[in-house]
PDB file of C-alpha atoms and ligand atoms in Angstrom:
ATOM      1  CA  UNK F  26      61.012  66.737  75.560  1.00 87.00           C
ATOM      2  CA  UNK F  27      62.402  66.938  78.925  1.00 94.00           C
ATOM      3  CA  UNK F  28      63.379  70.154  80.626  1.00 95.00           C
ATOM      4  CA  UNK F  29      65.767  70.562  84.044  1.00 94.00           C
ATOM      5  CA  UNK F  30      62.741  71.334  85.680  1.00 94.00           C
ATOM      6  CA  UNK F  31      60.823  68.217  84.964  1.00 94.00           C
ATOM      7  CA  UNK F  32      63.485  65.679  85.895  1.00 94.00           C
ATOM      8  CA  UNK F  33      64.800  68.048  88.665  1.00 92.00           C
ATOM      9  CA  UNK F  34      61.192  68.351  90.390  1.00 91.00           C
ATOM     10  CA  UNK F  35      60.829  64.065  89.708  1.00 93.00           C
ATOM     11  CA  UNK F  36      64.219  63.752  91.622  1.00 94.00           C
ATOM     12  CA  UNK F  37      64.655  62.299  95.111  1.00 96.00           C
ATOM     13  CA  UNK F  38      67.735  64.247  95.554  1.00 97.00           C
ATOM     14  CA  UNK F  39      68.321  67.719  97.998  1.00 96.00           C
ATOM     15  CA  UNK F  40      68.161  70.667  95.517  1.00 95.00           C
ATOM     16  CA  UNK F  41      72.231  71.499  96.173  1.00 95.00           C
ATOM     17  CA  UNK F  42      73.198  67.703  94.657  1.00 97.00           C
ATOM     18  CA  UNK F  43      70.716  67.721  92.024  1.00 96.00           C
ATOM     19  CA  UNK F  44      72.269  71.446  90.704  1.00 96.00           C
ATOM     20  CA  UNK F  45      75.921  70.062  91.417  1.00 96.00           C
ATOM     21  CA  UNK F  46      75.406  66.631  89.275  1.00 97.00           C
ATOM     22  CA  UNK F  47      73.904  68.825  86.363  1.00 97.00           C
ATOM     23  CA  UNK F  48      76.910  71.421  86.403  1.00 97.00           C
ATOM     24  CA  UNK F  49      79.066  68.004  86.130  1.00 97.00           C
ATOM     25  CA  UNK F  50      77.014  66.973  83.440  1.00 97.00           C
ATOM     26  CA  UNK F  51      76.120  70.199  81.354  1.00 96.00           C
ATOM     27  CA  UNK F  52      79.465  71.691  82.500  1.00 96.00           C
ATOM     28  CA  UNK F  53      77.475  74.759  82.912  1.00 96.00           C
ATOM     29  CA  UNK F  54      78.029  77.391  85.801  1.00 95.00           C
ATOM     30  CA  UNK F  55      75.493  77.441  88.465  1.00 93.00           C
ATOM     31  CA  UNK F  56      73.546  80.245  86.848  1.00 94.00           C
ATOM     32  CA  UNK F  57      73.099  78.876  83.173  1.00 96.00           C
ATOM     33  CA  UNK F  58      70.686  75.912  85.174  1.00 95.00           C
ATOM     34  CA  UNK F  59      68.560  78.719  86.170  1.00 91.00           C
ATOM     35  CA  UNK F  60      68.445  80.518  83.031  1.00 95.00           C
ATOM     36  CA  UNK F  61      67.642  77.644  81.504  1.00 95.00           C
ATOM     37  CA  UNK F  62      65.728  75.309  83.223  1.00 93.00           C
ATOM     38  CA  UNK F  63      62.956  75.246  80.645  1.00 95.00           C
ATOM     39  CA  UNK F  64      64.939  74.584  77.521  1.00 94.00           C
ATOM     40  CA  UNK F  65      64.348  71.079  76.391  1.00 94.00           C
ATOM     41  CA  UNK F  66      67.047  68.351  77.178  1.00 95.00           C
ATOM     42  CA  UNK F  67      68.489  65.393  74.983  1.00 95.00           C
ATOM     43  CA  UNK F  68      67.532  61.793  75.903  1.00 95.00           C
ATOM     44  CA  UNK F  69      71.544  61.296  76.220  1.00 96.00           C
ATOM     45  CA  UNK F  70      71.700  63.900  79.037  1.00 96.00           C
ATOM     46  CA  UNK F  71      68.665  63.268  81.161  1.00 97.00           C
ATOM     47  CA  UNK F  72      70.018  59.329  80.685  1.00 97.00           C
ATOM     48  CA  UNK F  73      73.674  60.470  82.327  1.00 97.00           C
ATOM     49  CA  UNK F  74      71.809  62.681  84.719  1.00 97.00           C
ATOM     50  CA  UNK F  75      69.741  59.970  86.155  1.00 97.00           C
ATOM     51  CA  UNK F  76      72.668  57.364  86.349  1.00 98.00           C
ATOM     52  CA  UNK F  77      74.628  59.729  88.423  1.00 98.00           C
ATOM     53  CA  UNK F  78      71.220  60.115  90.260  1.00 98.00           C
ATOM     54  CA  UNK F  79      70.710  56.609  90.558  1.00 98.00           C
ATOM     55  CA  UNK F  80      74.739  56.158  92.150  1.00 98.00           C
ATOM     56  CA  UNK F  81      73.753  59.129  94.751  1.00 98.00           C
ATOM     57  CA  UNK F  82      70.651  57.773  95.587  1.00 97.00           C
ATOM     58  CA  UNK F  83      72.504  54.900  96.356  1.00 97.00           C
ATOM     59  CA  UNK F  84      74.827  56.412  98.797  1.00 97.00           C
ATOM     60  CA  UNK F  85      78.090  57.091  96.421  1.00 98.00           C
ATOM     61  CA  UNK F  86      79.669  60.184  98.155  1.00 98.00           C
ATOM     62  CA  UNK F  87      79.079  63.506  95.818  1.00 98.00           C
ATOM     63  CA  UNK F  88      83.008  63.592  95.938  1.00 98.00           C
ATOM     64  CA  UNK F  89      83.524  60.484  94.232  1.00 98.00           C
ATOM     65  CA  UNK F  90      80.898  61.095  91.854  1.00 98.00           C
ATOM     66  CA  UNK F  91      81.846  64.136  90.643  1.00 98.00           C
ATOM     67  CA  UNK F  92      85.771  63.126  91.070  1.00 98.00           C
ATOM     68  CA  UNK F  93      86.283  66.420  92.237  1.00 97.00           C
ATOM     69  CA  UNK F  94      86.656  68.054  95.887  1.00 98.00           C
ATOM     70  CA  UNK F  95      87.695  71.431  96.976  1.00 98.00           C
ATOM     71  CA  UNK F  96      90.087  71.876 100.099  1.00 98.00           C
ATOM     72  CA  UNK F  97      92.452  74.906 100.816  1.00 98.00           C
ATOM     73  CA  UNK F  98      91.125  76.497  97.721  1.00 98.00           C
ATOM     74  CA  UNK F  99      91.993  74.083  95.677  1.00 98.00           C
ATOM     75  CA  UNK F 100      90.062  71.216  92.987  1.00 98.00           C
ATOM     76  CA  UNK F 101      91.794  67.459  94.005  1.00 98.00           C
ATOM     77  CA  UNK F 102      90.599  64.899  91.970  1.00 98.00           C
ATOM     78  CA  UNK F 103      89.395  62.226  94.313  1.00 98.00           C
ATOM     79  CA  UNK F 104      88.506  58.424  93.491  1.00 98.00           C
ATOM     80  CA  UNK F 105      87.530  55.694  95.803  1.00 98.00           C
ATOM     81  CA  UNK F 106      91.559  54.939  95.847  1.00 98.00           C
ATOM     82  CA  UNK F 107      91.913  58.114  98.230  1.00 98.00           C
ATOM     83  CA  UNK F 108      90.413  59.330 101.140  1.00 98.00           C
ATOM     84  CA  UNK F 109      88.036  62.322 100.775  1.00 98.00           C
ATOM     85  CA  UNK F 110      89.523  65.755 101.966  1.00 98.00           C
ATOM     86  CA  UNK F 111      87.374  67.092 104.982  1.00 97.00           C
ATOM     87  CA  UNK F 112      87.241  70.431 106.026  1.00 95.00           C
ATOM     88  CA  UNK F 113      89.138  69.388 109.724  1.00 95.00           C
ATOM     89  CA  UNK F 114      91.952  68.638 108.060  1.00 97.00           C
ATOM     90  CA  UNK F 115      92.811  72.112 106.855  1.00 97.00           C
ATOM     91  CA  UNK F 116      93.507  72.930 110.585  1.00 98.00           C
ATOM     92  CA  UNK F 117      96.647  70.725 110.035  1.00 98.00           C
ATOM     93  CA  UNK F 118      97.718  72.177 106.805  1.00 98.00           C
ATOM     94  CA  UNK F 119      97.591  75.889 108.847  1.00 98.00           C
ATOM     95  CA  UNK F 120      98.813  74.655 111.722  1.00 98.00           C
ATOM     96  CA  UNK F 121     101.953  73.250 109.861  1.00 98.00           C
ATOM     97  CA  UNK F 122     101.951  76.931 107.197  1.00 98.00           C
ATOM     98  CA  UNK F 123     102.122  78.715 110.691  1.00 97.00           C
ATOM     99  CA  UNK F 124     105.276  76.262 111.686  1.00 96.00           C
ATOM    100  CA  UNK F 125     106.968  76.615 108.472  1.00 96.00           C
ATOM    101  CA  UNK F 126     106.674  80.569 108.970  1.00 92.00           C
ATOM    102  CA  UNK F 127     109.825  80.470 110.603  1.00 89.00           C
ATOM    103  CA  UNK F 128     112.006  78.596 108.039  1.00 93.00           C
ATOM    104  CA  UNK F 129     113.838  79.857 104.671  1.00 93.00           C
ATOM    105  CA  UNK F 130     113.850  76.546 102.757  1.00 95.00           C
ATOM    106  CA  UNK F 131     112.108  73.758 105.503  1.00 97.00           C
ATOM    107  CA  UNK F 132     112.500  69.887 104.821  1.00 97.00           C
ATOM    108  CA  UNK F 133     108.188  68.827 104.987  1.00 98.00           C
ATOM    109  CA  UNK F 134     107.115  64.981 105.309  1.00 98.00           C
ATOM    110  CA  UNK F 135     103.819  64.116 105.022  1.00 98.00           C
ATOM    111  CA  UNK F 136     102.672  60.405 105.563  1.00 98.00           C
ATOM    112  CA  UNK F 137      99.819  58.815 103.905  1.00 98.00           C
ATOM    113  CA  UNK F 138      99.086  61.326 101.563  1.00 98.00           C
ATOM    114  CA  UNK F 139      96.462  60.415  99.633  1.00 98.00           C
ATOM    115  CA  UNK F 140      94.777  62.307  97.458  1.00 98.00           C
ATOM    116  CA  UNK F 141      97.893  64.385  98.410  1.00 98.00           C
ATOM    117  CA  UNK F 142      95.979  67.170  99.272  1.00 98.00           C
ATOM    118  CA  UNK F 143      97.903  68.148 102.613  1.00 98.00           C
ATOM    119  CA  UNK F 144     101.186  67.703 101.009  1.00 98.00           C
ATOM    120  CA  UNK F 145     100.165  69.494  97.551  1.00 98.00           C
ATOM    121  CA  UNK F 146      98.445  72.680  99.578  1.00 98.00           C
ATOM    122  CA  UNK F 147     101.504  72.950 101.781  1.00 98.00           C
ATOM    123  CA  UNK F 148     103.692  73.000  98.367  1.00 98.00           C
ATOM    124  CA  UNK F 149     101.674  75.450  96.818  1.00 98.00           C
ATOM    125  CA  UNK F 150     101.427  77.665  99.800  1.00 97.00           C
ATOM    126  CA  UNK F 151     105.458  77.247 100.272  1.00 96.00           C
ATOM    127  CA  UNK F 152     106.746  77.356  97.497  1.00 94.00           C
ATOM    128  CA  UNK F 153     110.538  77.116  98.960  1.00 95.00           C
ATOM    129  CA  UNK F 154     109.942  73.864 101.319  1.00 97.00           C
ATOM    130  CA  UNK F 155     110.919  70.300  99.728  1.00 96.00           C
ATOM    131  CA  UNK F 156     108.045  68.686 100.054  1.00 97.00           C
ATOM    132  CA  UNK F 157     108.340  65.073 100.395  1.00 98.00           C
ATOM    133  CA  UNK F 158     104.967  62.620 100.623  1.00 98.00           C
ATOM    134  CA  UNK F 159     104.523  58.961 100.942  1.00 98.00           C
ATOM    135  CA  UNK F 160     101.768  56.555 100.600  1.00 98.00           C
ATOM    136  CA  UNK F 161     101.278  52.291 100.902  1.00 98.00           C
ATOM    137  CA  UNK F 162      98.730  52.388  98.218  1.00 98.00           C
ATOM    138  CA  UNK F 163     100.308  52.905  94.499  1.00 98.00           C
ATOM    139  CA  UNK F 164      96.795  54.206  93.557  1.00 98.00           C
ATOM    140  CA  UNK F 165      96.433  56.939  96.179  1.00 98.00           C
ATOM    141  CA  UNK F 166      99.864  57.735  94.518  1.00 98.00           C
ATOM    142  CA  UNK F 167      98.783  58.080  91.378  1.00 98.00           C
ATOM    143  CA  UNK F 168      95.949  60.393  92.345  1.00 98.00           C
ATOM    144  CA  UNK F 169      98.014  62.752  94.129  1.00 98.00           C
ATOM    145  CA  UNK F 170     100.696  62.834  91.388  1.00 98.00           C
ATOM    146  CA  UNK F 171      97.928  63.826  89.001  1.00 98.00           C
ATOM    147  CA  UNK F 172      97.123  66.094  91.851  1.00 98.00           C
ATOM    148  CA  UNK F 173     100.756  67.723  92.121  1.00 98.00           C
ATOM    149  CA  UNK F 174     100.952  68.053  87.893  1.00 98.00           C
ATOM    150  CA  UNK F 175      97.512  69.090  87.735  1.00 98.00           C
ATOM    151  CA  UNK F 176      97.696  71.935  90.272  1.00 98.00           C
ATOM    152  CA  UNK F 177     101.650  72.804  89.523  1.00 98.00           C
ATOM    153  CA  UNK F 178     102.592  71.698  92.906  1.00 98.00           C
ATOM    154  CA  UNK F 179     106.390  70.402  93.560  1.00 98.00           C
ATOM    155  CA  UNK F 180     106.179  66.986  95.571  1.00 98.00           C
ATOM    156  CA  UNK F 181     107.964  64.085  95.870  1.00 97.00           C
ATOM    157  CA  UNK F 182     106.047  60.861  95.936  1.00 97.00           C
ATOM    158  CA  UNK F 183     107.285  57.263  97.496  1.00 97.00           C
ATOM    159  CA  UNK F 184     105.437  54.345  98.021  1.00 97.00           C
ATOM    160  CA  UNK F 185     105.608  52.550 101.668  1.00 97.00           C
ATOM    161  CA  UNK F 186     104.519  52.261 105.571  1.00 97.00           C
ATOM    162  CA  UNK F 187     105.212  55.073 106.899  1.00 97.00           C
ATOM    163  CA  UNK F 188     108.887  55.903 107.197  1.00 97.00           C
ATOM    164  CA  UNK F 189     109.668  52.877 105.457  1.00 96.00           C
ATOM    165  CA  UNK F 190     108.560  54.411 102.517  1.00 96.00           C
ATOM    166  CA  UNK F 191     111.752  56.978 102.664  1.00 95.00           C
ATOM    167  CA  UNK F 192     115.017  54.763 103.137  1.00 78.00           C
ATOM    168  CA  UNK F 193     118.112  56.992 102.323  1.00 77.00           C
ATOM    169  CA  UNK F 194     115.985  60.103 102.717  1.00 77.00           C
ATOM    170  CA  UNK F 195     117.441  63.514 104.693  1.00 84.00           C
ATOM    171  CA  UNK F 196     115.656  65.105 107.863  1.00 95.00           C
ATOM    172  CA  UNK F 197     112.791  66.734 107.896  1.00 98.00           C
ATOM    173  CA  UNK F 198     111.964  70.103 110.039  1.00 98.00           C
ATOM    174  CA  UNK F 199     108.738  69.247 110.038  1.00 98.00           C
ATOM    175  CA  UNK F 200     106.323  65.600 109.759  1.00 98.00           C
ATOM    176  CA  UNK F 201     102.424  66.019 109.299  1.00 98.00           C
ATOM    177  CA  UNK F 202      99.931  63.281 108.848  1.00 98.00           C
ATOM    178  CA  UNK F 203      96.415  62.520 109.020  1.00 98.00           C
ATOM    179  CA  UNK F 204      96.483  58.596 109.770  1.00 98.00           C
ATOM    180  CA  UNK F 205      94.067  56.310 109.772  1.00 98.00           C
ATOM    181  CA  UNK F 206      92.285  56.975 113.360  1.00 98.00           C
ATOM    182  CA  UNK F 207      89.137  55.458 113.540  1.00 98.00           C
ATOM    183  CA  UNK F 208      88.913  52.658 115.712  1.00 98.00           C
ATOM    184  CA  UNK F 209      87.630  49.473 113.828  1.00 98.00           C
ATOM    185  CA  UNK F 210      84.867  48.758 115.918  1.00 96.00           C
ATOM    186  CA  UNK F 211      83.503  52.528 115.718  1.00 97.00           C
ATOM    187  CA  UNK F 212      79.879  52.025 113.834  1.00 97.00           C
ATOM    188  CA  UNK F 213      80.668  55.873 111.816  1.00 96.00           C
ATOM    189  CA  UNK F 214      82.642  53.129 109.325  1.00 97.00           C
ATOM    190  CA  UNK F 215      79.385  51.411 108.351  1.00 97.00           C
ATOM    191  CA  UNK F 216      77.610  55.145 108.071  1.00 97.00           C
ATOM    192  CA  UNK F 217      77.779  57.745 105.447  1.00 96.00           C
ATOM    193  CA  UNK F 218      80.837  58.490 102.864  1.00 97.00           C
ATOM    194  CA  UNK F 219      83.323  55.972 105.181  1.00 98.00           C
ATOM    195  CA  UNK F 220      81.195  53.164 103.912  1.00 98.00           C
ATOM    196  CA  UNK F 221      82.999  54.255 100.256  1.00 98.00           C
ATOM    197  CA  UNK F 222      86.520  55.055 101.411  1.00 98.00           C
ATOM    198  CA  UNK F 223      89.395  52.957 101.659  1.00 98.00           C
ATOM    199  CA  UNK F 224      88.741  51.204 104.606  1.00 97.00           C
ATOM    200  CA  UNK F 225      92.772  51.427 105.142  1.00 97.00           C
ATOM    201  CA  UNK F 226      92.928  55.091 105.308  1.00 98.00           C
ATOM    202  CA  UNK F 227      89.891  55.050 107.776  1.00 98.00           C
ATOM    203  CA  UNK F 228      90.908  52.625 110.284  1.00 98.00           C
ATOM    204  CA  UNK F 229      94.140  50.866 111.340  1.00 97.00           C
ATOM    205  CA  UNK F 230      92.155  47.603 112.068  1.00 97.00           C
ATOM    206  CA  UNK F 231      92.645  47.695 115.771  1.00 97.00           C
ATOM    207  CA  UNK F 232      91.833  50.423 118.203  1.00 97.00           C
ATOM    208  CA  UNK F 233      92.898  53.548 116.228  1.00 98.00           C
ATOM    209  CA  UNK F 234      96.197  54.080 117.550  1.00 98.00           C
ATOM    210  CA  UNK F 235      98.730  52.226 115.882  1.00 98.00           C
ATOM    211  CA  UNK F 236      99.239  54.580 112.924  1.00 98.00           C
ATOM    212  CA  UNK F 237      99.477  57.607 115.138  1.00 98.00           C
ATOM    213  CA  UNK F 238     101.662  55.745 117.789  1.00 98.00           C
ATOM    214  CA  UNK F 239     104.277  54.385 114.738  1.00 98.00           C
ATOM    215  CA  UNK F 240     104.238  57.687 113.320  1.00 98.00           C
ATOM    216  CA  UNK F 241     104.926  59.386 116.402  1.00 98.00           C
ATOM    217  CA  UNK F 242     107.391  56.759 118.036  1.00 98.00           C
ATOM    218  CA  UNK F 243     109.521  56.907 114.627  1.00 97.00           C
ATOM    219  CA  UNK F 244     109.413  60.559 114.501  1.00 97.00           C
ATOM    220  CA  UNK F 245     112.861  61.194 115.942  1.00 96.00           C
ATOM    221  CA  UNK F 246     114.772  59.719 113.349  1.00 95.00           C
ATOM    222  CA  UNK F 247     113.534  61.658 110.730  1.00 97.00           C
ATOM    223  CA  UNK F 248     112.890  64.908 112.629  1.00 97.00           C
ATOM    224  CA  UNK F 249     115.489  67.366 112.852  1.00 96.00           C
ATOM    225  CA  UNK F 250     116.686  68.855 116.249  1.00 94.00           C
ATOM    226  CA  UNK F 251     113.875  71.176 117.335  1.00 95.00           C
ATOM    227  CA  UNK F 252     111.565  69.494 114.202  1.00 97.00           C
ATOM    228  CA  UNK F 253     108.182  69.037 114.527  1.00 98.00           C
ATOM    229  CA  UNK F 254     105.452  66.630 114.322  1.00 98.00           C
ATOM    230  CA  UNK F 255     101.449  67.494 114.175  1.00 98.00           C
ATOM    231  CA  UNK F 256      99.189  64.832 113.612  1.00 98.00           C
ATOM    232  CA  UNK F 257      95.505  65.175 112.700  1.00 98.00           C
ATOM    233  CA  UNK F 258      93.328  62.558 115.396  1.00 98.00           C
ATOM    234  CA  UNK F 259      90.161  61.724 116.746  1.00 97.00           C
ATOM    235  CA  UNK F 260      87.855  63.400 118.534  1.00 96.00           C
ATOM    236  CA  UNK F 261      88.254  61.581 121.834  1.00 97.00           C
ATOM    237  CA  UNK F 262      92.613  61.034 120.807  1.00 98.00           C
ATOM    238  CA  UNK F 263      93.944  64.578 121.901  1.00 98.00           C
ATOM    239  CA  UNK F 264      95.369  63.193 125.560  1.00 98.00           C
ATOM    240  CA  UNK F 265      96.413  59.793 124.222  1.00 98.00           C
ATOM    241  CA  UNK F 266      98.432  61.454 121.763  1.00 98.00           C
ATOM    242  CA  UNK F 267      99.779  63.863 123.617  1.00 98.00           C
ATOM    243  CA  UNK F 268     101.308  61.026 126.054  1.00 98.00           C
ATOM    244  CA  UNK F 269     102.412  59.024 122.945  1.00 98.00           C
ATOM    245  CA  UNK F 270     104.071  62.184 122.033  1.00 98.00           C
ATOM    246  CA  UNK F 271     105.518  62.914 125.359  1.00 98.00           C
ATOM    247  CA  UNK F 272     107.235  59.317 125.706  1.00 98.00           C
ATOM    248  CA  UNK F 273     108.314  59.717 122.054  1.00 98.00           C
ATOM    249  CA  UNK F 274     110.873  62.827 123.276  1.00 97.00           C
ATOM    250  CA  UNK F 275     108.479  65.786 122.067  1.00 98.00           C
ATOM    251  CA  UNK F 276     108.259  68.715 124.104  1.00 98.00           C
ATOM    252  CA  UNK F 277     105.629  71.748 124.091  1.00 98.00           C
ATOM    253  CA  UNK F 278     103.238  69.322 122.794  1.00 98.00           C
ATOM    254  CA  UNK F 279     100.124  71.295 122.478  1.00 98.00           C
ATOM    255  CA  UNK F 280      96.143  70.079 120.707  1.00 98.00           C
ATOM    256  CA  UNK F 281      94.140  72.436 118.590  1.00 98.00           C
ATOM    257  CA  UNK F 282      90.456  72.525 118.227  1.00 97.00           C
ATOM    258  CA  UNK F 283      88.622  72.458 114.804  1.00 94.00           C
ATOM    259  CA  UNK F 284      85.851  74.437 113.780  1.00 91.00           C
ATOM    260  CA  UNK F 285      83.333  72.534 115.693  1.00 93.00           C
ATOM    261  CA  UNK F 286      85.674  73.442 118.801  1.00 96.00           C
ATOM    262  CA  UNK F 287      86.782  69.683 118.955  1.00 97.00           C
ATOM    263  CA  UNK F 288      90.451  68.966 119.709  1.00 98.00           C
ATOM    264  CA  UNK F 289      91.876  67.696 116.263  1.00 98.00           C
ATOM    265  CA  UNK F 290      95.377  68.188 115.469  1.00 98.00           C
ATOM    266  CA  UNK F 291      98.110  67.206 118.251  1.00 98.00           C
ATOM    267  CA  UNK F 292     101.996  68.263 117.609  1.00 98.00           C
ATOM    268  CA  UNK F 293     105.232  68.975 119.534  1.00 98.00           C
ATOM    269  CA  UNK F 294     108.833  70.043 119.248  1.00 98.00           C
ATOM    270  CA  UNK F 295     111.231  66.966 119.393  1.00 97.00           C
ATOM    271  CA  UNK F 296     114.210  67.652 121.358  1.00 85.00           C
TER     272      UNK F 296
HETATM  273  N1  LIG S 309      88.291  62.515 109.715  1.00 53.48           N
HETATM  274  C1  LIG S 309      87.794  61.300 109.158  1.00 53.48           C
HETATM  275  C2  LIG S 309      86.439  60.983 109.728  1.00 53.48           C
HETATM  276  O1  LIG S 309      86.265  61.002 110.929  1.00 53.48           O
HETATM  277  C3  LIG S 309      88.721  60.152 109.377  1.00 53.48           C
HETATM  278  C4  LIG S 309      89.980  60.311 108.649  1.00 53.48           C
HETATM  279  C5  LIG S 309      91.069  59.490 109.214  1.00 53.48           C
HETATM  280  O2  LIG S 309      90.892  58.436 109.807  1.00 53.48           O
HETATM  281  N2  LIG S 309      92.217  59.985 109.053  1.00 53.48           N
HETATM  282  O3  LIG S 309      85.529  60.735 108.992  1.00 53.48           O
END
């Protein structure tokens, strides 16, 4: 018979992966695998173990294999349909909590939600803001409204580019998004998880700047007076996108660094 040690010491796989795929496959709390990692396993088991192996080994991001990833302390189910939520992107989801501070019952757009996890965390975090959130791809759309059910978050979903996604709709105090950025001839595409992500929430096919300029050059309509707009961008974006911002009508238009200290998340007052 097999044991977790025997197929854990045969496996190819960094010690962290190998404990995460058989927690997704025992459903078993970290600790049990350590208890237990001489009791003998079923064929059935060690089989499903080595075929998520097998997809890791491969390159399949842990996310997508697992379905599952954690971001502002909550579980998003994630498929290849939806971008993966990175850590970076939480600085937009604060920056925007910090914004919405200051309102009793704020008007929140998000565009190109995806696994809605920036729209769903900003719901659950406020619980009196409408939160409105659109996406072009109906099956991003029908991860995050899994998402919103699943966590007990209030969103509402429409399907579109951008703000064409929202004819009819009201103003908005506040508009966040984390675009596609990445210019299409960067090489990170062909590298790592992007090579598994929807190439359309990676890259706007051109030079990384046409999502981010629409979204911002639009802005105005939806915005109300004194509304605001923070974007999540690049890490070589933070002065383009303050000029786009800047001949767009925003005002105190200001970047914020990430973790790593790298200028992520560019917003402004429109006025
Ligand atoms: N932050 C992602 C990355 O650099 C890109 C996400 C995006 O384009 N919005 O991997």
């Amino acid at each position: 018979m097999e044991t977790l040690r025997g197929v854990s010491l045969a496996s190819k796989l960094p010690r962290l992966e190998r404990q995460m795929l058989w927690q997704h496959v025992l459903q078993v709390p970290r600790s049990w695998l350590i208890a237990h990692d001489t009791d003998p396993l079923s064929s059935e088991t060690v089989a499903r173990f080595r075929a998520l192996e097998a997809q890791r080994l491969a390159g399949a991001p842990m996310a997508y294999i697992l379905g599952r990833r954690e971001f502002m302390g909550h579980d998003f189910d994630v498929s290849p349909a939806v971008l993966i939520p990175r850590p970076e992107t939480e600085l937009l989801v604060e920056t925007a909590l910090a914004s919405l501070k200051a309102h009793k019952a704020p008007r929140v757009l998000d565009l190109g939600t995806g696994s809605g996890a920036i729209a769903i965390s900003l719901a659950l975090e406020c619980p009196h803001a409408t939160v409105v959130a659109t996406d072009l791809s109906p099956d991003a759309l029908a991860v995050a409204r899994q998402n919103a059910a699943r966590l007990g978050a209030r969103v509402e979903f429409f399907s579109g580019s951008w703000y064409d996604a929202l004819s009819g709709h009201k103003f908005f105090d506040l508009i966040v998004s984390n675009p596609p950025y990445i210019s299409a001839c960067d090489s990170h595409l062909q590298e790592g998880d992007l090579r598994f992500e929807p190439v359309t929430a990676l890259t706007d096919g051109a030079d990384g700047l046409s999502a981010l300029r629409t979204i911002a050059q639009g802005a105005g309509q939806w915005l109300t007076p004194q509304g605001e707009l923070y974007m999540e961008h690049g890490w070589d974006q933070a002065q383009v996108v303050q000029d786009l911002l800047r001949s767009s009508g925003f005002t105190q238009i200001a970047s914020l660094p990430d973790l790593a200290g790298i200028d992520r998340v560019t917003g402004g007052i429109y006025n």
